[in-house]
């Protein structure tokens, strides 16, 4: 379920980014900019939340996270593989 939500958010982020590229006349609209920024940040926030709650249904969380880790280490585990930082910078 979380992986489908993450993929949907990534797809929405790509679509809103393409909208800003293809429609530069509307790209200056503050609402469009805020929606684009929110859809780009949402997948990373979802991944951090998955680490915080220990959603082991996600492969990345089951490999690098754990219920026995303190809060700071759970948040830091997002950067444990290449997927977390790439998602943040994408």
Short mmCIF file of C-alpha atoms in Angstrom, two decimals, residues 19 25 38-39 58 66 72 76 81-82 85:
data_model
loop_
_atom_site.label_atom_id
_atom_site.label_comp_id
_atom_site.label_asym_id
_atom_site.label_seq_id
_atom_site.Cartn_x
_atom_site.Cartn_y
_atom_site.Cartn_z
CA UNK A 19 3.25 21.07 -16.55
CA UNK A 25 3.12 31.12 -18.83
CA UNK A 38 4.61 19.69 -2.35
CA UNK A 39 4.31 16.80 -4.79
CA UNK A 58 8.79 -1.83 2.26
CA UNK A 66 14.31 -1.58 12.72
CA UNK A 72 17.44 9.64 15.38
CA UNK A 76 19.13 8.61 9.54
CA UNK A 81 21.08 3.13 0.81
CA UNK A 82 21.23 5.00 -2.45
CA UNK A 85 19.26 10.36 -1.01
#
